[in-house]
Coordinates of C-alpha atoms and ligand atoms in Angstrom, one line a residue:
M1 CA -67.0 27.7 -1.2
E2 CA -64.9 30.7 -2.3
K3 CA -61.5 29.3 -3.3
K4 CA -58.3 31.2 -2.6
T5 CA -55.8 31.3 -5.4
V6 CA -52.1 30.2 -5.2
L7 CA -49.6 31.1 -7.8
S8 CA -45.9 30.6 -8.4
G9 CA -43.4 30.3 -11.2
I10 CA -40.0 28.8 -11.8
Q11 CA -37.5 29.8 -14.5
P12 CA -36.2 27.1 -16.9
S13 CA -32.8 28.7 -16.7
G14 CA -31.0 25.4 -15.8
I15 CA -31.4 22.0 -14.2
L16 CA -33.8 22.3 -11.2
T17 CA -32.0 21.9 -7.9
L18 CA -32.6 20.8 -4.4
G19 CA -32.9 24.5 -3.5
N20 CA -35.8 24.9 -5.9
Y21 CA -37.4 21.7 -4.6
V22 CA -37.2 22.5 -0.9
G23 CA -37.8 26.3 -1.2
A24 CA -40.6 26.1 -3.7
L25 CA -41.7 22.9 -5.5
R26 CA -42.4 20.8 -2.4
N27 CA -44.7 23.6 -1.1
W28 CA -46.4 24.0 -4.5
S29 CA -47.5 20.4 -4.2
L30 CA -48.6 20.6 -0.6
L31 CA -50.7 23.8 -1.2
Q32 CA -53.0 21.9 -3.6
Q33 CA -55.9 21.6 -1.2
D34 CA -59.7 21.6 -1.5
D35 CA -60.2 25.3 -0.6
R36 CA -57.6 26.6 -3.1
F37 CA -56.9 26.6 -6.8
C38 CA -53.3 26.8 -8.0
Y39 CA -51.6 28.3 -11.1
Y40 CA -48.1 27.2 -11.6
C41 CA -46.0 28.4 -14.6
V42 CA -42.7 27.7 -16.1
A43 CA -41.4 31.3 -16.3
N44 CA -39.6 31.2 -19.7
L45 CA -40.1 34.9 -20.4
H46 CA -38.1 35.6 -17.2
A47 CA -35.4 33.2 -18.3
I48 CA -34.4 35.4 -21.3
T49 CA -33.2 38.2 -19.0
V50 CA -29.9 36.3 -19.2
K51 CA -28.5 34.8 -22.4
Q52 CA -30.1 31.6 -23.5
D53 CA -29.6 29.2 -26.4
A54 CA -33.0 28.9 -28.1
E55 CA -33.1 25.2 -28.6
A56 CA -31.9 24.5 -25.0
L57 CA -34.5 27.0 -23.6
N58 CA -37.3 25.2 -25.4
R59 CA -36.1 21.8 -24.2
R60 CA -35.6 22.9 -20.6
T61 CA -39.0 24.5 -20.5
L62 CA -40.7 21.3 -21.4
E63 CA -38.5 19.3 -19.0
A64 CA -39.3 21.7 -16.2
A65 CA -43.0 21.1 -16.8
A66 CA -42.6 17.3 -16.7
L67 CA -40.6 17.6 -13.5
L68 CA -43.3 19.7 -11.9
L69 CA -45.8 17.0 -12.7
A70 CA -43.4 14.4 -11.3
C71 CA -43.1 16.5 -8.1
G72 CA -46.8 16.1 -7.6
I73 CA -48.5 19.0 -9.4
D74 CA -51.9 17.6 -10.1
P75 CA -53.6 19.0 -13.2
K76 CA -57.0 18.6 -11.6
R77 CA -56.1 20.9 -8.8
S78 CA -53.7 23.2 -10.6
A79 CA -53.4 24.9 -14.0
L80 CA -49.8 24.1 -15.1
F81 CA -48.7 26.2 -18.0
I82 CA -45.9 27.9 -19.9
Q83 CA -45.7 31.6 -19.2
S84 CA -45.1 32.6 -22.9
H85 CA -48.3 30.7 -23.9
V86 CA -50.4 33.3 -22.1
K87 CA -49.9 36.7 -23.8
E88 CA -51.7 38.5 -21.0
H89 CA -48.5 38.3 -18.9
T90 CA -46.6 40.8 -21.1
E91 CA -49.7 42.8 -21.7
L92 CA -50.3 43.5 -18.0
A93 CA -46.6 43.9 -17.4
W94 CA -46.5 47.0 -19.6
V95 CA -49.3 48.7 -17.7
L96 CA -47.6 47.8 -14.4
N97 CA -44.2 49.1 -15.6
C98 CA -45.9 52.5 -15.9
G99 CA -46.9 52.2 -12.2
T100 CA -43.5 51.2 -10.8
Y101 CA -40.8 53.6 -9.8
I102 CA -37.1 53.2 -10.9
G103 CA -36.2 53.8 -7.3
E104 CA -38.2 50.7 -6.3
L105 CA -36.5 48.5 -8.9
N106 CA -33.0 49.9 -7.9
R107 CA -33.5 48.5 -4.5
M108 CA -34.0 44.9 -5.7
T109 CA -31.1 42.8 -4.5
Q110 CA -31.5 40.1 -7.2
F111 CA -30.9 42.8 -9.9
K112 CA -27.8 44.0 -8.2
D113 CA -26.6 40.4 -7.8
K114 CA -27.4 39.4 -11.4
S115 CA -25.9 42.6 -12.9
Q116 CA -22.7 41.7 -11.2
R117 CA -22.8 38.1 -12.5
H118 CA -23.8 39.2 -16.1
A119 CA -21.9 42.4 -16.4
D120 CA -21.8 42.2 -20.2
N121 CA -25.6 42.0 -20.5
I122 CA -27.3 44.3 -18.0
N123 CA -30.5 44.6 -20.1
A124 CA -33.7 46.5 -19.4
G125 CA -35.5 43.2 -19.0
L126 CA -33.3 42.2 -16.1
F127 CA -34.2 45.5 -14.5
T128 CA -37.9 45.2 -15.0
Y129 CA -38.0 41.5 -14.2
P130 CA -39.9 42.0 -10.9
V131 CA -42.6 43.9 -12.8
L132 CA -43.3 40.9 -15.0
M133 CA -43.3 38.8 -11.9
A134 CA -45.9 41.1 -10.4
A135 CA -48.0 40.7 -13.5
D136 CA -47.8 36.9 -13.2
I137 CA -49.1 37.2 -9.7
L138 CA -51.7 39.9 -10.1
L139 CA -53.3 38.5 -13.3
Y140 CA -54.7 35.5 -11.3
Q141 CA -55.8 37.5 -8.2
A142 CA -53.5 35.2 -6.2
S143 CA -53.5 35.4 -2.4
Y144 CA -50.6 33.0 -1.7
I145 CA -47.2 32.9 -3.4
P146 CA -45.0 30.0 -2.4
V147 CA -41.4 30.9 -3.0
G148 CA -37.9 30.7 -1.4
K149 CA -36.5 33.4 0.8
D150 CA -34.7 35.1 -2.1
Q151 CA -38.0 36.0 -3.8
K152 CA -39.6 37.7 -0.7
Q153 CA -38.5 41.1 -1.9
H154 CA -40.1 40.6 -5.3
V155 CA -43.4 39.5 -3.8
E156 CA -43.4 42.5 -1.5
L157 CA -42.9 44.7 -4.6
A158 CA -45.9 43.0 -6.2
R159 CA -47.9 43.9 -3.1
D160 CA -46.8 47.5 -3.3
I161 CA -47.6 47.7 -7.0
A162 CA -51.1 46.2 -6.3
I163 CA -51.8 48.5 -3.4
R164 CA -50.8 51.6 -5.5
F165 CA -52.9 50.5 -8.5
N166 CA -55.9 49.8 -6.3
K167 CA -55.6 53.3 -4.7
N168 CA -55.4 55.1 -8.0
Y169 CA -57.9 53.1 -10.0
G170 CA -60.1 51.2 -7.6
D171 CA -59.8 47.6 -6.3
A172 CA -58.6 45.7 -9.3
F173 CA -56.2 43.4 -7.6
I174 CA -56.0 41.0 -4.6
V175 CA -52.9 41.9 -2.5
P176 CA -50.8 38.7 -2.4
E177 CA -48.6 37.4 0.5
P178 CA -45.5 35.2 0.2
I179 CA -45.4 31.6 1.7
I180 CA -41.8 30.8 2.7
P181 CA -40.8 27.5 4.3
K182 CA -39.5 28.1 7.9
L183 CA -36.7 25.6 7.4
G184 CA -35.0 25.3 4.0
G185 CA -36.2 28.7 2.7
K186 CA -32.6 29.2 1.5
I187 CA -30.6 26.1 0.8
M188 CA -26.9 27.0 0.4
S189 CA -24.3 26.0 -2.2
L190 CA -22.4 22.8 -1.3
T191 CA -19.1 24.3 -2.4
D192 CA -19.6 27.7 -0.8
P193 CA -22.1 27.6 2.0
T194 CA -22.3 31.4 2.2
K195 CA -23.9 31.5 -1.2
K196 CA -27.4 30.4 -2.3
M197 CA -27.6 27.0 -4.1
S198 CA -28.3 28.1 -7.6
K199 CA -29.1 26.2 -10.8
S200 CA -27.1 28.7 -12.8
D201 CA -23.9 28.1 -10.9
P202 CA -21.3 27.0 -13.3
N203 CA -19.9 24.4 -10.9
P204 CA -22.2 21.3 -10.8
N205 CA -20.7 20.2 -7.5
S206 CA -22.3 23.3 -5.9
Y207 CA -25.8 22.0 -6.3
I208 CA -27.8 18.8 -6.2
A209 CA -30.0 18.5 -9.3
I210 CA -33.4 16.9 -8.7
T211 CA -32.4 14.5 -11.5
D212 CA -28.9 13.6 -10.2
E213 CA -28.4 9.8 -10.0
P214 CA -28.3 8.6 -6.3
S215 CA -24.5 7.8 -6.6
V216 CA -23.9 11.4 -7.7
I217 CA -26.0 12.8 -4.9
L218 CA -24.0 10.8 -2.4
K219 CA -20.7 11.9 -3.9
K220 CA -21.7 15.6 -3.9
F221 CA -22.8 15.5 -0.3
K222 CA -19.6 13.7 0.7
R223 CA -17.6 16.5 -0.9
A224 CA -19.7 19.3 0.6
V225 CA -17.6 22.1 2.2
T226 CA -17.9 22.2 6.0
D227 CA -15.1 23.3 8.3
S228 CA -12.2 21.7 10.0
E229 CA -13.6 21.6 13.5
G230 CA -15.9 18.5 13.2
I231 CA -18.4 19.9 15.6
I232 CA -22.1 19.2 14.9
A233 CA -23.9 22.5 15.6
Y234 CA -26.8 24.4 14.1
D235 CA -25.1 27.8 14.1
P236 CA -24.9 30.5 11.4
E237 CA -21.1 30.8 12.2
R238 CA -20.8 27.3 10.8
P239 CA -22.8 27.6 7.5
G240 CA -21.6 24.3 5.9
V241 CA -22.8 22.0 8.7
T242 CA -25.9 24.1 9.4
N243 CA -26.9 23.8 5.7
L244 CA -26.5 20.0 5.9
L245 CA -28.5 19.8 9.1
S246 CA -31.4 21.9 7.6
I247 CA -31.5 19.7 4.5
Y248 CA -31.6 16.7 6.8
C249 CA -34.4 18.2 8.9
T250 CA -36.6 19.1 5.9
F251 CA -36.3 15.6 4.5
T252 CA -36.8 13.8 7.8
G253 CA -39.3 16.1 9.6
K254 CA -36.9 16.2 12.6
T255 CA -36.1 19.5 14.4
P256 CA -32.5 20.9 14.3
E257 CA -32.2 20.0 18.1
E258 CA -33.1 16.4 17.4
A259 CA -30.7 16.2 14.4
V260 CA -27.8 17.8 16.5
A261 CA -28.4 15.3 19.3
E262 CA -28.5 12.4 16.7
F263 CA -25.0 13.2 15.2
A264 CA -23.3 14.8 18.2
G265 CA -19.7 13.7 18.6
Q266 CA -19.6 11.7 15.3
G267 CA -17.9 14.1 12.9
Y268 CA -19.3 15.1 9.6
G269 CA -19.0 11.8 7.6
K270 CA -22.1 10.2 9.2
L271 CA -24.2 13.3 8.8
K272 CA -23.3 13.6 5.1
T273 CA -24.3 10.0 4.4
A274 CA -27.5 10.3 6.3
V275 CA -28.4 13.5 4.5
A276 CA -27.7 11.8 1.1
D277 CA -29.9 8.8 2.1
A278 CA -32.8 11.0 3.2
V279 CA -32.6 13.1 0.0
I280 CA -32.3 10.0 -2.3
A281 CA -35.3 8.3 -0.6
E282 CA -37.5 11.2 -1.5
L283 CA -36.1 12.1 -5.0
E284 CA -35.8 8.6 -6.4
P285 CA -39.6 8.1 -7.0
I286 CA -39.8 11.6 -8.5
Q287 CA -36.9 10.8 -10.9
N288 CA -38.6 7.6 -12.0
E289 CA -41.9 9.4 -12.7
Y290 CA -40.0 12.2 -14.5
K291 CA -38.4 9.7 -16.9
R292 CA -41.8 8.1 -17.5
L293 CA -43.4 11.5 -18.3
L294 CA -40.7 12.5 -20.7
D295 CA -42.0 9.8 -23.0
E296 CA -45.6 10.7 -22.6
K297 CA -45.5 13.6 -25.1
T298 CA -49.2 13.6 -25.9
Y299 CA -50.2 13.7 -22.2
L300 CA -47.7 16.5 -21.5
K301 CA -49.0 18.6 -24.4
S302 CA -52.6 18.1 -23.3
V303 CA -51.8 19.1 -19.7
L304 CA -50.0 22.3 -20.9
D305 CA -52.7 23.2 -23.4
D306 CA -55.5 22.8 -20.8
G307 CA -53.4 24.7 -18.2
A308 CA -52.8 27.6 -20.6
A309 CA -56.5 27.7 -21.6
Q310 CA -57.5 27.9 -18.0
A311 CA -54.9 30.5 -17.2
R312 CA -55.9 32.6 -20.2
S313 CA -59.5 32.7 -19.3
T314 CA -58.8 34.1 -15.8
A315 CA -56.0 36.4 -17.0
R316 CA -58.1 37.9 -19.7
K317 CA -60.8 39.0 -17.2
T318 CA -58.2 40.8 -15.2
V319 CA -56.5 42.5 -18.2
D320 CA -59.9 43.7 -19.6
D321 CA -60.8 45.1 -16.2
V322 CA -57.4 46.9 -15.9
L323 CA -57.6 48.3 -19.5
R324 CA -61.0 49.7 -18.7
R325 CA -59.9 51.2 -15.4
V326 CA -56.9 52.9 -16.9
G327 CA -58.8 54.2 -20.0
L328 CA -57.2 51.9 -22.5
D329 CA -60.3 50.1 -23.8
A330 CA -61.2 53.1 -26.1
T331 CA -64.5 51.7 -27.3
V332 CA -66.5 53.7 -29.8
M333 CA -70.0 54.2 -28.2
Ligands
LIG401 P1 -31.2 31.2 -10.9 O1 -30.0 30.6 -10.1 O2 -31.1 30.9 -12.4 O3 -31.4 32.7 -10.6 P2 -32.8 29.9 -9.1 O4 -32.2 28.6 -8.8 O5 -32.8 31.0 -8.0 O6 -32.4 30.5 -10.5 P3 -35.6 30.4 -9.7 O7 -36.3 29.9 -10.9 O8 -35.2 31.8 -9.8 O9 -34.3 29.5 -9.4 O10 -36.4 30.1 -8.5 C1 -37.5 29.2 -8.4 C2 -38.0 29.1 -6.9 O11 -37.0 28.3 -6.2 C3 -38.1 30.4 -6.2 O12 -39.2 30.3 -5.4 C4 -36.9 30.5 -5.4 O13 -37.1 31.3 -4.3 C5 -36.6 29.1 -5.0 N1 -35.2 28.8 -4.8 C6 -34.2 29.0 -5.6 N2 -33.0 28.6 -5.1 C7 -33.3 28.3 -3.8 C8 -32.5 27.9 -2.7 N3 -31.2 27.8 -2.8 N4 -33.1 27.6 -1.5 C9 -34.5 27.8 -1.4 N5 -35.3 28.2 -2.4 C10 -34.7 28.4 -3.6
LIG402 N1 -38.7 35.2 -10.3 C1 -39.0 33.9 -9.7 C2 -39.7 33.0 -10.6 C3 -41.1 33.5 -10.9 C4 -42.1 33.6 -9.9 C5 -43.2 34.2 -10.6 C6 -42.3 33.2 -8.6 C7 -41.5 34.0 -12.0 N2 -42.8 34.4 -11.9 C8 -44.4 34.5 -9.9 C9 -43.5 33.5 -7.9 C10 -44.5 34.1 -8.6 C11 -37.7 33.3 -9.2 O1 -37.8 32.5 -8.5 N3 -36.6 33.8 -9.7

């Protein structure tokens, strides 16, 4: 059976949040099926596009890997690895940089957004970030890319880069497609529901960390910003309550209509507690497994070493093929 390839990445730029879990990690785990092989990386090269403390970056990279395992990434079905351990990522990124237009990168909304938030450090890496992401994807000939809604534009750029390269040099790359959850593709901040929940938000009340204690999860949901009307409605005009309802639905499998009917006429308090309960029920076992794995250093190292070796062997084939097609192998005959 010809297996299709799944690939995704997550930056170790902070504590992983409920947004990362619902938008990405949960799907990563579900996509591990018999007819697919998955590559999942901790994208530490991407993380240095904003300022990082070296020691904290190393620690968070390994913690993110342990958390991915705790969320159900199975090393028998997936290669789990650290992006910087596979040099082919930066090698391919250079070639792809030379096949990407400034105009395309200028259109990326994440770049615009991050340049505003990090106005003192608008570096070239932040600008070419999507090209490195395209390299991550195209190296493994991935067909499916599970991501949250905010990454759709980057995956589309990776498609365009692949299509252009294939046209110029012959079919080197599989053209990937994003897989975005229908519900929960964009979980919003609890303190400002018009903004995406983000792990790099300086206010910890704005996000639920996957590792937050149950009492903290309950407290943060209870404080979540809604509105003063107290009407349970799934309506973009009421982003706070709609966000709570979509979180509730993703964790209970109910539809928005069912959830609205369940809480109608009861104000926001009941809904907030019910959302917290549903989230805690799913996160608690993950947290326990995560704590256990953090002490299993030898196991974690062996998973990451094996994952990188597996990734490298696939990635090398793609890079060698690309170098040959572009005329960069320069072999003396
Ligand atoms: P940062 O805030 O540091 O930019 P991030 O929280 O957006 O980071 P990433 O590492 O960039 O996290 O994203 C990892 C994955 O999680 C991506 O697939 C992204 O689309 C998804 N994701 C991130 N935030 C959310 C969210 N609020 N809702 C749904 N999916 C999300
Ligand atoms: N840029 C992504 C993280 C990421 C990624 C990838 C996602 C890095 N490499 C490859 C999918 C495929 C983000 O979520 N900010």
